Amino acid sequence: MRFRSLMAAVRDELTAHPTRTLLAAASVVVGITCLVVVVALTGLGERAIRSDIEKSAGRAETYKLDGLDTDGNFLSRKVVEHADRRLAQLGVPSRSRYDGYQAITSTGRSTDLFAVDPSYNHVRSIDLIAGRWYSSKDVRRYPVPVVINKAAGGDLSSDEIGTVSVLKVGDTAIAARVIGKVDDGRTDATVYGLHESLQSTSATLPAPEAGYLYAISPSGAQLVARDLARLARNLEASGVDVRRIDDSDAFQKIFRVIQGVGIGAAAIALIAGSLGFLNLGLASVQQRVRDFGVLRSFGATRASVFLTVLMESVVITLGAGIASVGISWFALQVMPPIGSIDLGNAELPGSAVLVGLVVSVALGLLVGVIPARQATRVDVIDAIRTQ
């Protein structure tokens, strides 16, 4: 039987009994919808939480280098400089040094001031809200350009791009121009300035709380951490600590458990729907015994009857899969926010759509085999005699 003739026979049978077709499709829609929603929510939730981690702590496998040296001062600059050279030798591109200060704004509020370099946002995934992040030309363009986070907006005299605010660091007042506003995942008011800009002013800044961040591939992360710790010991900078701060592995494990539970629940619903679909398929074959006998008497082979019934099953479940994808998309649009995850305008991930369609076709093939084999066992003579 040619494919076109096969599909025509499938279409005629399904359209001739629309109620039975809809009932068969409805029996598996719930299970496939549950599966698609679980896969979609897991992917969207993992992406949202990973984004928060990357903003607040750093990208996957982010390590922080900080501590005290033997003189009781904060992490000595020589350790940072040696670490920078060592990471450059190892080919670690995402690395950044920072100095932390406490500053008082013109409104009298306290804010964190971090002196960073332009590569800081390559280690931490910082979302730009307004303006821009630093470029290499900013040192020459503005005396002290700064980027603020959302929490710092109300602490400055103005958080509009281009405005100037006064920051008091120690006994020194610094006039800073706002060039950007970011979402860095921090709830504390934070201002980011450039190392070179702050050092180029005549201000005498207090000793900073120095630190160093770097992100590296998982395969070499622990090796580099041990290497930097050994470097600090060789420089006699006691108390220097090298530790991982992104916690992405812990969240990955949590999500795997949540995903397993959700897929298990969806699988139960899918199995229940499959049993209902199988019962409808077997009942349909029993009702069409005479039709199969007539087809066989006119030369239809067992293989053609088998393929016809099997394709009917696949077309029904594929239609159910398409409907499930549509229902899942609508469910995501009307679903309220879950914590910090707002699904109001979320797009259905391609992985969820693919899982839904593949499972629907596979289900049609697996469940449709039993009714199809039952149809091929019909005796032609007995079938024609059936009234």
CSV table of C-alpha atoms in Angstrom, one decimal:
chain,number,residue,atom,x,y,z
A,1,MET,CA,0.0,0.0,0.0
A,2,ARG,CA,1.4,3.4,-1.0
A,3,PHE,CA,1.8,6.0,1.7
A,4,ARG,CA,-0.7,8.4,0.1
A,5,SER,CA,-3.4,5.6,0.0
A,6,LEU,CA,-2.5,4.6,3.5
A,7,MET,CA,-3.0,8.1,4.9
A,8,ALA,CA,-6.2,8.5,2.9
A,9,ALA,CA,-7.6,5.4,4.5
A,10,VAL,CA,-6.5,6.6,7.9
A,11,ARG,CA,-8.2,10.0,7.3
A,12,ASP,CA,-11.4,8.5,6.1
A,13,GLU,CA,-11.6,6.2,9.2
A,14,LEU,CA,-10.9,9.0,11.7
A,15,THR,CA,-13.3,11.5,10.1
A,16,ALA,CA,-16.0,8.8,9.9
A,17,HIS,CA,-16.0,8.4,13.7
A,18,PRO,CA,-15.1,11.8,15.1
A,19,THR,CA,-16.4,11.1,18.6
A,20,ARG,CA,-14.3,8.0,19.0
A,21,THR,CA,-11.3,9.8,17.6
A,22,LEU,CA,-11.7,12.7,20.1
A,23,LEU,CA,-12.2,10.4,23.0
A,24,ALA,CA,-9.1,8.5,22.1
A,25,ALA,CA,-7.0,11.7,21.8
A,26,ALA,CA,-8.4,13.1,25.1
A,27,SER,CA,-7.4,9.9,27.0
A,28,VAL,CA,-3.7,10.8,26.5
A,29,VAL,CA,-3.8,14.6,26.4
A,30,VAL,CA,-3.6,15.0,30.1
A,31,GLY,CA,-0.5,12.8,30.5
A,32,ILE,CA,1.4,14.5,27.6
A,33,THR,CA,0.4,17.9,28.9
A,34,CYS,CA,1.7,17.1,32.4
A,35,LEU,CA,5.0,15.9,30.9
A,36,VAL,CA,5.4,19.0,28.7
A,37,VAL,CA,4.6,21.4,31.6
A,38,VAL,CA,7.1,19.6,33.9
A,39,VAL,CA,9.9,19.7,31.4
A,40,ALA,CA,9.1,23.4,30.6
A,41,LEU,CA,8.9,24.5,34.3
A,42,THR,CA,12.1,22.6,35.1
A,43,GLY,CA,14.0,24.3,32.2
A,44,LEU,CA,12.6,27.8,33.0
A,45,GLY,CA,13.1,27.5,36.7
A,46,GLU,CA,16.7,26.2,36.3
A,47,ARG,CA,17.4,29.0,33.9
A,48,ALA,CA,16.0,31.7,36.2
A,49,ILE,CA,17.8,30.4,39.3
A,50,ARG,CA,21.0,30.0,37.4
A,51,SER,CA,20.7,33.6,36.3
A,52,ASP,CA,20.2,34.7,39.9
A,53,ILE,CA,23.3,32.7,41.0
A,54,GLU,CA,25.4,34.1,38.2
A,55,LYS,CA,24.4,37.7,39.1
A,56,SER,CA,24.9,37.4,42.8
A,57,ALA,CA,27.9,35.0,43.0
A,58,GLY,CA,29.3,34.3,39.6
A,59,ARG,CA,29.1,32.0,36.7
A,60,ALA,CA,29.5,28.2,37.1
A,61,GLU,CA,32.7,27.3,38.9
A,62,THR,CA,33.4,30.8,40.2
A,63,TYR,CA,36.0,31.0,43.0
A,64,LYS,CA,36.7,33.9,45.3
A,65,LEU,CA,40.2,34.8,46.6
A,66,ASP,CA,40.3,36.9,49.8
A,67,GLY,CA,41.8,36.9,53.3
A,68,LEU,CA,44.2,38.6,55.7
A,69,ASP,CA,48.0,38.7,55.4
A,70,THR,CA,50.6,38.4,58.2
A,71,ASP,CA,50.5,42.2,59.0
A,72,GLY,CA,46.8,42.2,59.8
A,73,ASN,CA,46.0,44.2,56.7
A,74,PHE,CA,43.5,43.1,54.1
A,75,LEU,CA,44.6,40.8,51.3
A,76,SER,CA,47.9,42.2,50.1
A,77,ARG,CA,48.0,43.6,46.6
A,78,LYS,CA,51.0,41.4,45.8
A,79,VAL,CA,48.9,38.3,46.2
A,80,VAL,CA,46.2,39.7,43.8
A,81,GLU,CA,48.9,40.7,41.3
A,82,HIS,CA,50.5,37.3,41.4
A,83,ALA,CA,47.1,35.6,41.1
A,84,ASP,CA,46.3,37.7,38.1
A,85,ARG,CA,49.6,36.7,36.3
A,86,ARG,CA,49.1,33.1,37.3
A,87,LEU,CA,45.5,32.9,35.9
A,88,ALA,CA,46.7,34.6,32.8
A,89,GLN,CA,49.4,31.9,32.3
A,90,LEU,CA,46.7,29.3,32.8
A,91,GLY,CA,44.5,30.8,30.2
A,92,VAL,CA,41.6,31.7,32.5
A,93,PRO,CA,39.8,34.6,30.6
A,94,SER,CA,37.0,35.4,33.2
A,95,ARG,CA,38.8,37.0,36.1
A,96,SER,CA,38.5,40.2,37.9
A,97,ARG,CA,40.0,42.0,40.9
A,98,TYR,CA,37.9,44.2,43.2
A,99,ASP,CA,38.4,46.5,46.2
A,100,GLY,CA,35.5,46.9,48.6
A,101,TYR,CA,34.8,50.2,50.5
A,102,GLN,CA,32.0,51.6,52.6
A,103,ALA,CA,30.7,55.0,51.2
A,104,ILE,CA,28.2,57.5,52.5
A,105,THR,CA,25.9,59.0,49.9
A,106,SER,CA,24.7,62.6,49.7
A,107,THR,CA,21.5,61.5,51.3
A,108,GLY,CA,23.4,60.2,54.3
A,109,ARG,CA,22.9,56.5,53.6
A,110,SER,CA,25.6,53.9,53.6
A,111,THR,CA,26.4,52.0,50.4
A,112,ASP,CA,28.9,49.4,49.3
A,113,LEU,CA,31.5,50.8,46.8
A,114,PHE,CA,33.4,48.3,44.8
A,115,ALA,CA,36.4,49.3,42.7
A,116,VAL,CA,36.4,46.9,39.8
A,117,ASP,CA,37.9,46.5,36.4
A,118,PRO,CA,35.8,46.4,33.2
A,119,SER,CA,36.0,42.6,33.1
A,120,TYR,CA,34.0,42.2,36.3
A,121,ASN,CA,30.8,41.6,34.5
A,122,HIS,CA,32.4,38.7,32.6
A,123,VAL,CA,32.7,36.7,35.9
A,124,ARG,CA,29.3,37.7,37.2
A,125,SER,CA,26.3,37.8,34.9
A,126,ILE,CA,25.1,41.3,35.5
A,127,ASP,CA,21.9,42.4,33.7
A,128,LEU,CA,22.0,46.0,32.4
A,129,ILE,CA,18.9,48.0,33.2
A,130,ALA,CA,19.8,51.4,31.9
A,131,GLY,CA,22.8,53.1,30.5
A,132,ARG,CA,25.8,50.8,29.9
A,133,TRP,CA,28.6,48.9,31.6
A,134,TYR,CA,32.2,50.1,31.5
A,135,SER,CA,34.4,50.3,28.4
A,136,SER,CA,38.2,50.9,28.3
A,137,LYS,CA,37.6,54.6,27.3
A,138,ASP,CA,35.7,55.5,30.4
A,139,VAL,CA,38.8,56.4,32.5
A,140,ARG,CA,39.7,59.2,30.1
A,141,ARG,CA,36.0,60.2,29.4
A,142,TYR,CA,34.8,60.9,32.9
A,143,PRO,CA,36.6,61.7,36.2
A,144,VAL,CA,34.8,59.0,38.2
A,145,PRO,CA,32.2,57.1,36.3
A,146,VAL,CA,30.0,54.7,38.4
A,147,VAL,CA,27.4,52.0,37.7
A,148,ILE,CA,24.8,51.5,40.4
A,149,ASN,CA,22.5,48.6,41.2
A,150,LYS,CA,18.7,48.7,41.7
A,151,ALA,CA,19.0,48.9,45.5
A,152,ALA,CA,21.2,52.0,45.3
A,153,GLY,CA,18.8,54.1,43.3
A,154,GLY,CA,17.0,55.6,46.2
A,155,ASP,CA,20.2,56.3,48.2
A,156,LEU,CA,21.7,58.7,45.7
A,157,SER,CA,20.6,62.3,45.1
A,158,SER,CA,19.5,61.0,41.6
A,159,ASP,CA,19.8,57.7,39.9
A,160,GLU,CA,19.3,59.2,36.4
A,161,ILE,CA,21.9,58.4,33.8
A,162,GLY,CA,24.4,61.3,33.5
A,163,THR,CA,23.7,62.8,36.9
A,164,VAL,CA,26.5,63.4,39.5
A,165,SER,CA,26.3,62.3,43.1
A,166,VAL,CA,28.8,62.8,45.9
A,167,LEU,CA,30.2,59.7,47.7
A,168,LYS,CA,32.1,60.1,50.9
A,169,VAL,CA,34.7,57.4,51.4
A,170,GLY,CA,36.6,57.8,54.7
A,171,ASP,CA,37.3,61.5,54.9
A,172,THR,CA,37.3,62.0,51.2
A,173,ALA,CA,34.3,63.2,49.1
A,174,ILE,CA,34.2,61.9,45.5
A,175,ALA,CA,32.0,63.4,42.7
A,176,ALA,CA,30.7,60.4,40.7
A,177,ARG,CA,28.8,60.4,37.5
A,178,VAL,CA,26.2,57.6,36.9
A,179,ILE,CA,26.7,56.0,33.5
A,180,GLY,CA,24.7,52.8,34.1
A,181,LYS,CA,22.2,50.9,36.2
A,182,VAL,CA,22.3,47.1,36.7
A,183,ASP,CA,20.5,44.2,38.3
A,184,ASP,CA,23.3,42.4,40.1
A,185,GLY,CA,21.2,40.2,42.3
A,186,ARG,CA,22.2,42.1,45.5
A,187,THR,CA,19.7,43.5,47.9
A,188,ASP,CA,22.3,45.8,49.4
A,189,ALA,CA,22.9,49.2,47.8
A,190,THR,CA,26.0,48.9,45.7
A,191,VAL,CA,28.0,51.3,43.5
A,192,TYR,CA,30.7,50.0,41.1
A,193,GLY,CA,33.6,52.3,40.2
A,194,LEU,CA,36.7,51.7,38.2
A,195,HIS,CA,40.1,51.0,39.8
A,196,GLU,CA,41.9,53.5,37.6
A,197,SER,CA,39.3,56.2,38.0
A,198,LEU,CA,39.4,56.1,41.8
A,199,GLN,CA,43.2,55.8,41.9
A,200,SER,CA,43.6,58.7,39.5
A,201,THR,CA,41.8,61.1,41.8
A,202,SER,CA,43.6,63.0,44.5
A,203,ALA,CA,41.5,61.2,47.1
A,204,THR,CA,43.2,59.3,49.9
A,205,LEU,CA,41.1,56.2,50.3
A,206,PRO,CA,41.2,53.9,53.3
A,207,ALA,CA,42.5,50.4,53.1
A,208,PRO,CA,40.0,48.3,51.0
A,209,GLU,CA,38.7,44.9,51.5
A,210,ALA,CA,40.4,43.4,48.5
A,211,GLY,CA,39.4,40.3,46.7
A,212,TYR,CA,39.6,38.5,43.4
A,213,LEU,CA,37.0,36.5,41.4
A,214,TYR,CA,37.6,34.1,38.6
A,215,ALA,CA,35.4,31.7,36.7
A,216,ILE,CA,36.9,28.5,35.1
A,217,SER,CA,35.8,25.3,33.5
A,218,PRO,CA,34.8,22.6,35.9
A,219,SER,CA,37.7,20.3,34.8
A,220,GLY,CA,40.4,22.6,36.1
A,221,ALA,CA,38.7,24.5,38.9
A,222,GLN,CA,40.0,22.6,41.9
A,223,LEU,CA,43.5,22.4,40.5
A,224,VAL,CA,43.6,26.2,40.0
A,225,ALA,CA,42.2,26.7,43.5
A,226,ARG,CA,45.0,24.6,45.1
A,227,ASP,CA,47.5,26.4,42.9
A,228,LEU,CA,46.5,29.8,44.1
A,229,ALA,CA,46.3,28.7,47.7
A,230,ARG,CA,49.9,27.4,47.4
A,231,LEU,CA,50.9,30.8,45.8
A,232,ALA,CA,49.5,32.7,48.8
A,233,ARG,CA,51.4,30.5,51.2
A,234,ASN,CA,54.6,31.0,49.3
A,235,LEU,CA,54.1,34.7,49.6
A,236,GLU,CA,53.6,34.3,53.3
A,237,ALA,CA,50.1,35.8,53.2
A,238,SER,CA,48.5,33.8,55.9
A,239,GLY,CA,44.7,33.6,56.1
A,240,VAL,CA,44.2,33.9,52.4
A,241,ASP,CA,41.2,31.8,51.4
A,242,VAL,CA,40.3,30.4,48.0
A,243,ARG,CA,36.7,29.0,47.9
A,244,ARG,CA,33.9,28.4,45.4
A,245,ILE,CA,31.0,30.7,45.8
A,246,ASP,CA,28.5,30.0,43.1
A,247,ASP,CA,26.7,26.9,44.6
A,248,SER,CA,25.4,25.9,41.2
A,249,ASP,CA,26.1,22.2,41.8
A,250,ALA,CA,23.8,22.2,44.8
A,251,PHE,CA,21.0,23.7,42.8
A,252,GLN,CA,21.6,21.2,40.0
A,253,LYS,CA,21.0,18.3,42.4
A,254,ILE,CA,17.9,19.9,43.8
A,255,PHE,CA,16.5,20.4,40.3
A,256,ARG,CA,17.2,16.9,39.3
A,257,VAL,CA,15.2,15.6,42.3
A,258,ILE,CA,12.3,18.0,41.5
A,259,GLN,CA,12.4,17.0,37.8
A,260,GLY,CA,12.4,13.3,38.7
A,261,VAL,CA,9.4,13.7,40.9
A,262,GLY,CA,7.5,15.7,38.3
A,263,ILE,CA,8.3,13.4,35.5
A,264,GLY,CA,7.2,10.4,37.7
A,265,ALA,CA,3.9,12.0,38.3
A,266,ALA,CA,3.5,12.8,34.6
A,267,ALA,CA,4.4,9.2,33.7
A,268,ILE,CA,1.6,7.9,36.0
A,269,ALA,CA,-0.9,10.1,34.2
A,270,LEU,CA,0.5,9.0,30.9
A,271,ILE,CA,0.2,5.3,31.7
A,272,ALA,CA,-3.4,5.8,32.9
A,273,GLY,CA,-4.2,7.6,29.7
A,274,SER,CA,-2.5,5.0,27.6
A,275,LEU,CA,-4.6,2.2,29.1
A,276,GLY,CA,-7.7,4.1,28.2
A,277,PHE,CA,-6.4,4.7,24.7
A,278,LEU,CA,-5.6,1.0,24.4
A,279,ASN,CA,-9.1,-0.1,25.5
A,280,LEU,CA,-10.7,2.3,22.9
A,281,GLY,CA,-8.4,0.9,20.2
A,282,LEU,CA,-9.3,-2.7,21.0
A,283,ALA,CA,-13.0,-1.9,21.1
A,284,SER,CA,-12.6,-0.1,17.7
A,285,VAL,CA,-11.0,-3.2,16.1
A,286,GLN,CA,-13.9,-5.4,17.4
A,287,GLN,CA,-16.4,-3.1,15.9
A,288,ARG,CA,-14.6,-3.1,12.5
A,289,VAL,CA,-14.2,-6.9,12.1
A,290,ARG,CA,-16.5,-7.0,9.0
A,291,ASP,CA,-14.7,-4.0,7.5
A,292,PHE,CA,-11.3,-5.8,7.8
A,293,GLY,CA,-12.8,-8.9,6.3
A,294,VAL,CA,-14.1,-7.0,3.3
A,295,LEU,CA,-10.7,-5.4,2.8
A,296,ARG,CA,-8.9,-8.7,3.0
A,297,SER,CA,-11.4,-10.2,0.5
A,298,PHE,CA,-10.5,-7.5,-2.0
A,299,GLY,CA,-6.8,-8.2,-1.8
A,300,ALA,CA,-5.6,-6.2,1.2
A,301,THR,CA,-2.7,-7.9,2.9
A,302,ARG,CA,-2.2,-8.4,6.6
A,303,ALA,CA,0.6,-5.9,6.5
A,304,SER,CA,-1.6,-3.2,4.9
A,305,VAL,CA,-4.3,-3.7,7.6
A,306,PHE,CA,-1.6,-3.6,10.3
A,307,LEU,CA,-0.1,-0.4,9.0
A,308,THR,CA,-3.6,1.3,8.7
A,309,VAL,CA,-4.6,0.6,12.3
A,310,LEU,CA,-1.1,1.5,13.5
A,311,MET,CA,-1.1,4.8,11.6
A,312,GLU,CA,-4.5,5.6,13.0
A,313,SER,CA,-3.1,5.3,16.5
A,314,VAL,CA,0.0,7.5,15.6
A,315,VAL,CA,-2.1,10.2,14.0
A,316,ILE,CA,-4.4,10.4,17.0
A,317,THR,CA,-1.6,10.6,19.6
A,318,LEU,CA,0.3,13.1,17.4
A,319,GLY,CA,-2.8,15.3,17.3
A,320,ALA,CA,-3.0,14.9,21.1
A,321,GLY,CA,0.6,15.9,21.4
A,322,ILE,CA,0.1,19.1,19.4
A,323,ALA,CA,-3.0,19.9,21.5
A,324,SER,CA,-0.9,19.3,24.7
A,325,VAL,CA,1.8,21.7,23.5
A,326,GLY,CA,-0.9,24.4,23.0
A,327,ILE,CA,-2.5,23.7,26.4
A,328,SER,CA,0.9,23.8,28.0
A,329,TRP,CA,1.8,27.2,26.4
A,330,PHE,CA,-1.5,28.6,27.6
A,331,ALA,CA,-1.0,27.2,31.1
A,332,LEU,CA,2.4,29.0,31.3
A,333,GLN,CA,0.8,32.3,30.3
A,334,VAL,CA,-1.8,32.3,33.0
A,335,MET,CA,0.4,30.7,35.7
A,336,PRO,CA,1.2,33.1,38.6
A,337,PRO,CA,4.8,33.9,39.5
A,338,ILE,CA,6.7,31.2,41.4
A,339,GLY,CA,9.0,33.0,43.7
A,340,SER,CA,11.3,35.2,41.5
A,341,ILE,CA,10.3,33.3,38.4
A,342,ASP,CA,7.7,35.2,36.4
A,343,LEU,CA,6.1,33.0,33.7
A,344,GLY,CA,3.7,35.6,32.4
A,345,ASN,CA,5.5,36.0,29.1
A,346,ALA,CA,7.5,32.9,29.2
A,347,GLU,CA,8.1,31.1,25.9
A,348,LEU,CA,7.6,27.3,25.8
A,349,PRO,CA,11.2,25.8,25.6
A,350,GLY,CA,11.9,23.9,22.5
A,351,SER,CA,13.0,20.9,24.5
A,352,ALA,CA,9.6,20.7,26.1
A,353,VAL,CA,7.9,20.9,22.7
A,354,LEU,CA,10.2,18.2,21.3
A,355,VAL,CA,9.6,15.9,24.3
A,356,GLY,CA,5.9,16.3,23.9
A,357,LEU,CA,5.8,15.4,20.2
A,358,VAL,CA,8.3,12.6,20.4
A,359,VAL,CA,6.5,11.0,23.3
A,360,SER,CA,3.1,11.3,21.6
A,361,VAL,CA,4.4,9.6,18.4
A,362,ALA,CA,6.2,6.9,20.5
A,363,LEU,CA,3.1,6.3,22.5
A,364,GLY,CA,1.0,5.9,19.3
A,365,LEU,CA,3.5,3.3,18.0
A,366,LEU,CA,3.7,1.3,21.3
A,367,VAL,CA,0.0,1.3,22.2
A,368,GLY,CA,-1.2,0.9,18.6
A,369,VAL,CA,0.7,-2.3,18.0
A,370,ILE,CA,-1.7,-4.4,20.0
A,371,PRO,CA,-4.9,-3.3,18.2
A,372,ALA,CA,-3.1,-3.5,14.9
A,373,ARG,CA,-2.0,-7.1,15.5
A,374,GLN,CA,-5.6,-7.9,16.6
A,375,ALA,CA,-6.9,-6.6,13.3
A,376,THR,CA,-4.5,-8.8,11.3
A,377,ARG,CA,-5.8,-12.0,13.0
A,378,VAL,CA,-9.4,-11.5,11.7
A,379,ASP,CA,-10.5,-14.5,9.7
A,380,VAL,CA,-11.9,-13.3,6.3
A,381,ILE,CA,-14.8,-15.8,6.0
A,382,ASP,CA,-16.0,-15.3,9.6
A,383,ALA,CA,-15.6,-11.6,9.3
A,384,ILE,CA,-17.8,-11.4,6.2
A,385,ARG,CA,-20.5,-13.5,7.9
A,386,THR,CA,-20.5,-11.2,10.9
A,387,GLN,CA,-23.7,-9.1,10.9
